[in-house]
Amino acid sequence: MTHYLDFEKPLAEIENKARELREMARGNDDMDIEAEVGALDRKAAEILEKLYKSLTPWRKCQVARHPQRPHCKDYIEALFREYTPLAGDRCFSDDHAVMGGLARFEDRPVVVLGHEKGHDTQSRIERNFGMARPEGYRKAVRLMQLADRFRLPVITLVDTPGAYPGKGAEERGQAEAIARATEMCLCIRAPLISVIVGEGGSGGAVAFASANLVAMLEHSVYSVISPEGCASILWKDSGKMREAAEALRLTAQDLHKLGIADQIIGEPLGGAHRDREETIRQVGIAIGTMLKKLDGKSPKAILRDRRRKYLNMGSASLAA
């Protein structure tokens, strides 16, 4: 069953009507519905193209959060072989909002890690909706240290509304854990690439995405804060999230212009959830391309280029 977003209601009506007609005609050879269903399908295609032709930043946020988008687990299962998960931070516990381990990408040994939101109620609760606790970031630090030791490329898949802000997380040093993970991103001498596959929210995303190369899916978002959080702080009204989304410049297109994102990965018409297999395939192609760009570079050059990339952000020339 397709989950429709608020702005997709006109599309939902047409597609549901076509679906009902097909169900009615199933097993009934006397019903000729081809012409009517064909007309509905064409109308639905027109509406879908019109809706996604010029999405507003807020609507892109909604698409980025779509529950049926492929998540980290889906990408790992489809793109990586011999995935061996590594659990725990060797300090407190294992955080299921962060998954990662050793794997092979195109027969190349790598370390892959990312945020996992879950796909149903039970798994979303288990994964804490992709909001990592301190032990999740400390697990990421451990994996990046392992990759650095053996010079294995690190691939991160970012999809989180932000780090978990609960009392227990704060007591266990959430801010320090995020800072350490961000620092580790900037210190390892192994190649580090990142793909924003959904939401890239707050420091919880930066801690995984301070990479040599950052790619974003076409309808993903990446920002220091969610539009709702920004609206609550600036206007004391979370209902102004549309205005906040416009001001934050959080879309892949804006961030590519600003030099934050190095590449935009196209999504199927209607978003990644409409054709999960094609989306995953395109992400795999982008990962392979980014890894090839870093091939042959010395560890010193990889570290130098990554640090230079982030030191240059916000410069007058870049802002212009």
C-alpha angles and dihedrals in degrees: 000000000000117000110221124207122226095261091049095067095111089052092047092056094053096043093045091051091051090048092051092051091052090050091050092050095047108115092002109103093180093067114089107196101148096105095046095044091046090054091049091049091052091048091049091050090052092049092047092051092047093049095050098038093087112009117185117234090256092052089049087055089054092049091047089055095046107138093222096057114115111266134204094279091053092052093047093049093048103038106030132064130206091016109186112188118218115204137199137024096246087238112067117345147307118289112213092198087075121053127181148135146134120320145146123254113192087343091306119122112240143157113241126189138161150143117286119201100182129236105244138026096274096047093043090056091046091049092042089234090291094300106135126214124213092274089058092057091043089053088052090051090052092051093047090050089052091050091049092051092055097031092242118161113250119222117190126192111202123203115141137123086218142290116313109268098199126135094251092051091052091048090054093051107266095172093047092048092052091047091050092050091049090048091050090052089056096044107047117100094210119096112271123196129173136197122199100212099172128340121008100192128182126305088329087074098037089057088066101029106054087111141146089249128018123195126187130200111242095255099033123112133214124190146144090247140006117265090245092052092047092050091049091054100040102034101017085234123098088195089077091071092122092060090045092051090053093049097045095061090215102153123110090244094054093045093049089055090049093051095244093112118046097196140017117216113210120236128210115266107282095027138287093297091065093064110014095171094054092046092052090047092053091049089052091053091050092049091051092049093050093048091052090053089059096043114116095021117127119240088249092054092046091053093043094049093048094051091045090051092058097038088056094054112108094021118144093250093051094046090052 
